[in-house]
Amino acid sequence: MRIRHIQIFADVLRASGPTLAREYHSLMTAEEHEFPSEAARARYAAVVHAVGMMTDTNRFLAGLADLGYEAGATASRAPVKPVCRICGSEDVSRNATVRWDQDLQDWTLTGMFDNATCDDCGAESDALCDWQAVERPPAPLEPAVGARVRIIERSRIGGDRFKGREGEIIRQGRFGFYVRLDMTPRERVQKVELVEAPFLTILSLPADPVLPQQDTAMFNSFQRQCAAVFGGGDFAHVTTLDEVRACDDTLFTFLMIELSGPEDCTDLPEAVRRLEQAQCDIQGVLDRFGEEES
Ligand SMILES: [Zn+2]
């Protein structure tokens, strides 16, 4: 199984733009697939998309365009939803079987029927689902130290004298955020007001927030793709080599080290050469065992 992963990974890295475009299309549209979950399928599709963009951009995009994708419409890791092919409704369901699990003391899903049914128009078919992208509204900004904010009117006896005032969050307290208000021409000292989060409109976040992704930047693109695809995406969460080692999968650790920057894996041909070398080494051992068997 592990060797199969190396092979798939190497194949993806080597494939041409048009091939990757077809693979991406098939991943996004296949009614049946071998992935354990829709999330795993989306992760793998994102890897294929990323490799296409990285290795053979123009031909990959041309391939996608031929398949009816609009430029820019194929965001990686894009969430999808099933829509009825007949009427466009999102109320599509599939029947499934659950069985009682004595160990878990709960019902667990043991099977799912291919047939999908539209609750709106009543259509039924194995190919009813048209997988469409989910449009998500942008996440509201969360208050943070350094953010520019405006105070929304609070209910106060005699009115909220700070309503509409703007300023900067300087500290987070137990009951809200301390906002250093911009001074008005008449003020002599700068005021700080404690405001509960629901009464803050975030105008902008700090220009240079501390990014928690600094760790991720330690991985080069080959390592990120490897983590995303290896084992069906089981280890896609890793951000450091320590976390890789903690996964306790020696082959995964080996690949992540082989593909690392400090090991001078800087370009695609080198990444492919290393994987092929590893594949060769494993094959050599397999061949040897084969000889002993016979
Ligand atoms: Zn329908």
XYZ file of C-alpha atoms and ligand atoms in Angstrom:
295
model
C 0.000 0.000 0.000
C 2.785 2.387 0.901
C 4.679 1.663 -2.318
C 1.490 2.423 -4.194
C 1.453 5.880 -2.590
C 4.989 6.596 -3.784
C 4.022 5.529 -7.271
C 0.915 7.749 -7.309
C 2.862 10.676 -5.945
C 5.630 10.288 -8.526
C 3.050 9.885 -11.313
C 1.321 13.103 -10.286
C 4.596 15.020 -10.205
C 5.536 13.766 -13.670
C 2.196 14.116 -15.429
C 1.681 16.742 -18.130
C -0.669 19.718 -17.779
C -3.471 18.244 -19.925
C -3.274 14.914 -18.046
C -3.442 16.694 -14.705
C -6.405 18.753 -15.927
C -8.271 15.560 -16.863
C -7.326 13.962 -13.532
C -8.549 17.049 -11.676
C -11.828 17.037 -13.599
C -12.359 13.348 -12.925
C -11.633 13.862 -9.213
C -14.089 16.721 -8.954
C -16.887 14.981 -10.802
C -16.555 11.230 -10.198
C -19.695 9.762 -8.671
C -17.668 6.884 -7.321
C -14.200 7.289 -5.916
C -11.778 5.418 -3.679
C -11.311 8.156 -1.095
C -12.484 7.549 2.470
C -14.261 10.917 2.614
C -15.207 13.961 0.552
C -12.580 15.922 2.497
C -9.869 13.459 1.453
C -11.034 13.691 -2.146
C -10.957 17.520 -1.996
C -7.447 17.440 -0.505
C -6.142 15.196 -3.259
C -7.836 17.333 -5.924
C -6.120 20.358 -4.385
C -2.747 18.619 -4.707
C -3.368 17.749 -8.353
C -4.455 21.342 -8.985
C -1.366 22.715 -7.239
C 0.999 20.437 -9.169
C -0.682 21.389 -12.450
C -0.302 25.060 -11.666
C 3.310 24.601 -10.594
C 4.686 22.320 -13.289
C 2.818 23.065 -16.498
C 0.690 26.126 -15.795
C -0.374 27.165 -19.288
C -1.203 23.724 -20.614
C -2.920 22.812 -17.320
C -5.140 25.918 -17.478
C -5.815 25.312 -21.174
C -6.790 21.728 -20.325
C -9.177 22.956 -17.639
C -10.655 25.516 -20.021
C -11.280 22.726 -22.568
C -13.174 20.855 -19.859
C -15.381 23.876 -19.216
C -13.664 25.354 -16.176
C -13.559 29.123 -16.093
C -10.216 30.711 -15.273
C -9.921 31.263 -11.540
C -13.018 29.206 -10.786
C -11.076 26.201 -9.571
C -9.959 27.349 -6.148
C -7.939 24.660 -4.438
C -9.553 22.887 -1.484
C -12.838 24.367 -2.577
C -15.747 22.833 -0.671
C -18.465 21.295 -2.839
C -22.131 20.346 -2.473
C -24.365 17.902 -4.341
C -27.124 19.539 -6.386
C -29.966 17.721 -8.165
C -29.062 17.419 -11.851
C -32.736 17.639 -12.812
C -34.121 20.569 -10.825
C -31.092 22.174 -9.151
C -32.313 21.554 -5.600
C -29.808 21.038 -2.793
C -32.190 18.684 -0.963
C -30.507 15.550 -2.203
C -30.251 12.490 0.014
C -28.871 8.964 -0.067
C -30.048 5.979 1.932
C -27.621 4.243 4.217
C -27.466 1.299 6.572
C -26.493 1.622 10.205
C -25.748 -1.279 12.499
C -25.483 -1.423 16.264
C -21.865 -1.476 17.428
C -21.589 -3.278 20.766
C -18.156 -1.814 21.538
C -19.102 1.773 20.769
C -22.616 1.312 22.185
C -23.943 3.346 19.311
C -25.274 3.004 15.769
C -22.499 3.192 13.169
C -22.720 3.725 9.442
C -21.896 0.463 7.661
C -23.041 1.093 4.113
C -24.336 3.729 1.762
C -26.441 3.155 -1.357
C -25.250 4.682 -4.630
C -28.732 5.825 -5.479
C -29.461 9.478 -4.680
C -32.937 10.967 -4.370
C -34.059 14.562 -4.795
C -36.552 15.481 -2.068
C -37.923 18.323 -4.212
C -38.579 16.811 -7.640
C -38.463 13.145 -6.668
C -35.795 12.250 -9.250
C -33.771 9.165 -8.407
C -30.516 8.041 -9.947
C -26.955 6.915 -9.240
C -25.790 9.965 -11.212
C -28.206 12.511 -9.773
C -25.608 14.578 -7.952
C -24.063 17.508 -9.747
C -21.144 18.563 -7.534
C -20.978 22.321 -7.316
C -18.719 24.676 -5.437
C -19.998 26.042 -2.142
C -19.920 29.808 -1.929
C -18.971 30.767 1.559
C -19.434 34.272 2.949
C -16.165 35.779 4.154
C -15.576 35.054 7.832
C -16.267 38.088 10.025
C -13.131 39.669 11.408
C -12.418 38.873 15.045
C -11.249 41.570 17.459
C -7.517 41.389 18.130
C -4.910 43.567 19.764
C -3.832 46.191 17.244
C -7.112 46.126 15.302
C -8.829 49.388 14.338
C -12.403 49.407 15.638
C -15.554 51.500 15.897
C -17.812 51.355 18.946
C -21.449 50.385 18.351
C -24.002 52.133 20.571
C -24.507 50.410 23.928
C -27.536 50.867 26.127
C -26.467 53.369 28.762
C -28.502 55.662 30.931
C -28.323 58.999 29.171
C -26.974 57.394 25.996
C -23.602 55.964 25.020
C -21.196 58.888 24.820
C -18.620 56.767 23.004
C -20.908 55.469 20.266
C -19.349 55.749 16.827
C -15.936 56.570 18.265
C -12.968 54.866 16.626
C -9.701 53.658 18.053
C -7.292 50.796 18.437
C -7.515 47.702 20.635
C -4.567 47.790 23.025
C -5.384 44.902 25.331
C -7.822 42.066 25.805
C -9.510 41.859 29.193
C -11.797 39.327 30.782
C -14.932 41.260 29.910
C -13.971 42.762 26.591
C -11.352 44.761 24.766
C -9.597 47.931 25.892
C -9.880 50.452 23.071
C -7.571 53.471 22.955
C -9.845 56.071 21.402
C -8.627 58.475 18.741
C -8.524 61.911 20.372
C -11.085 64.530 19.455
C -9.882 68.137 19.081
C -11.409 68.955 22.471
C -9.872 66.094 24.431
C -6.703 66.692 26.406
C -5.905 63.123 27.351
C -6.314 59.981 25.351
C -9.179 57.858 26.659
C -9.260 54.092 26.963
C -12.647 52.394 27.017
C -13.480 48.785 27.853
C -15.881 47.485 25.194
C -17.482 44.035 24.921
C -16.781 42.251 21.651
C -20.367 42.408 20.273
C -20.204 46.213 20.389
C -17.097 46.472 18.201
C -17.062 46.876 14.446
C -13.674 45.754 13.167
C -12.388 48.296 10.655
C -9.049 46.644 9.982
C -6.766 44.084 11.540
C -3.214 44.892 12.638
C -1.045 45.532 9.612
C 1.529 42.967 10.617
C -0.153 40.264 12.681
C 1.926 37.465 14.142
C 1.274 34.652 11.715
C 0.823 31.225 13.246
C 1.786 29.691 9.883
C 5.466 30.395 10.297
C 5.993 26.720 11.036
C 4.319 25.685 7.814
C 6.750 27.844 5.903
C 9.423 25.367 7.008
C 8.040 22.914 4.479
C 8.753 23.432 0.811
C 6.049 22.776 -1.767
C 7.145 19.151 -2.341
C 6.819 18.402 1.369
C 3.430 20.109 1.568
C 2.166 18.089 -1.395
C 3.597 14.900 0.074
C 1.866 15.542 3.433
C -1.399 16.367 1.667
C -1.506 13.177 -0.376
C 0.339 10.553 1.670
C -1.880 7.905 3.256
C -4.965 9.459 1.724
C -4.305 12.714 3.560
C -4.152 11.205 7.055
C -1.106 13.330 7.910
C -2.129 16.503 6.082
C -2.161 18.418 9.392
C 1.580 18.274 10.045
C 3.522 21.528 10.067
C 6.918 20.558 11.499
C 9.324 17.647 11.186
C 8.711 16.855 14.866
C 5.041 16.410 14.100
C 6.006 14.247 11.127
C 8.069 11.981 13.397
C 5.216 11.860 15.910
C 3.023 10.309 13.184
C 5.158 7.195 13.674
C 5.202 6.288 10.016
C 8.799 5.742 8.984
C 8.091 5.906 5.268
C 6.290 9.218 5.654
C 9.163 10.572 7.781
C 11.666 9.358 5.193
C 9.825 11.090 2.350
C 9.428 14.358 4.230
C 13.158 14.427 5.016
C 14.157 13.409 1.480
C 12.009 16.186 0.032
C 13.236 18.832 2.474
C 15.108 22.001 1.612
C 18.107 21.295 3.881
C 18.581 18.064 1.905
C 18.838 20.279 -1.194
C 15.646 19.093 -2.817
C 15.049 22.307 -4.689
C 13.454 21.420 -8.008
C 10.898 19.049 -9.464
C 13.276 16.736 -11.382
C 15.286 16.259 -8.177
C 12.117 15.445 -6.181
C 11.072 12.894 -8.805
C 14.598 11.416 -8.958
C 14.601 10.880 -5.192
C 11.229 9.177 -5.174
C 12.259 6.941 -8.060
C 15.478 6.059 -6.229
C 13.454 5.107 -3.136
C 11.077 3.089 -5.277
C 14.047 1.326 -6.862
C 15.551 0.514 -3.462
C 12.300 -0.959 -2.181
C 11.817 -2.897 -5.405
C 15.336 -4.281 -5.001
C 14.488 -5.629 -1.564
C 11.192 -7.031 -2.851
C 12.993 -8.772 -5.725
C 15.434 -10.309 -3.265
C 12.567 -11.677 -1.146
C 11.001 -12.969 -4.344
C 14.190 -14.905 -5.146
C 14.233 -16.478 -1.675
C 10.619 -17.553 -2.012
C 11.208 -19.382 -5.257
Zn -34.621 17.635 -8.167
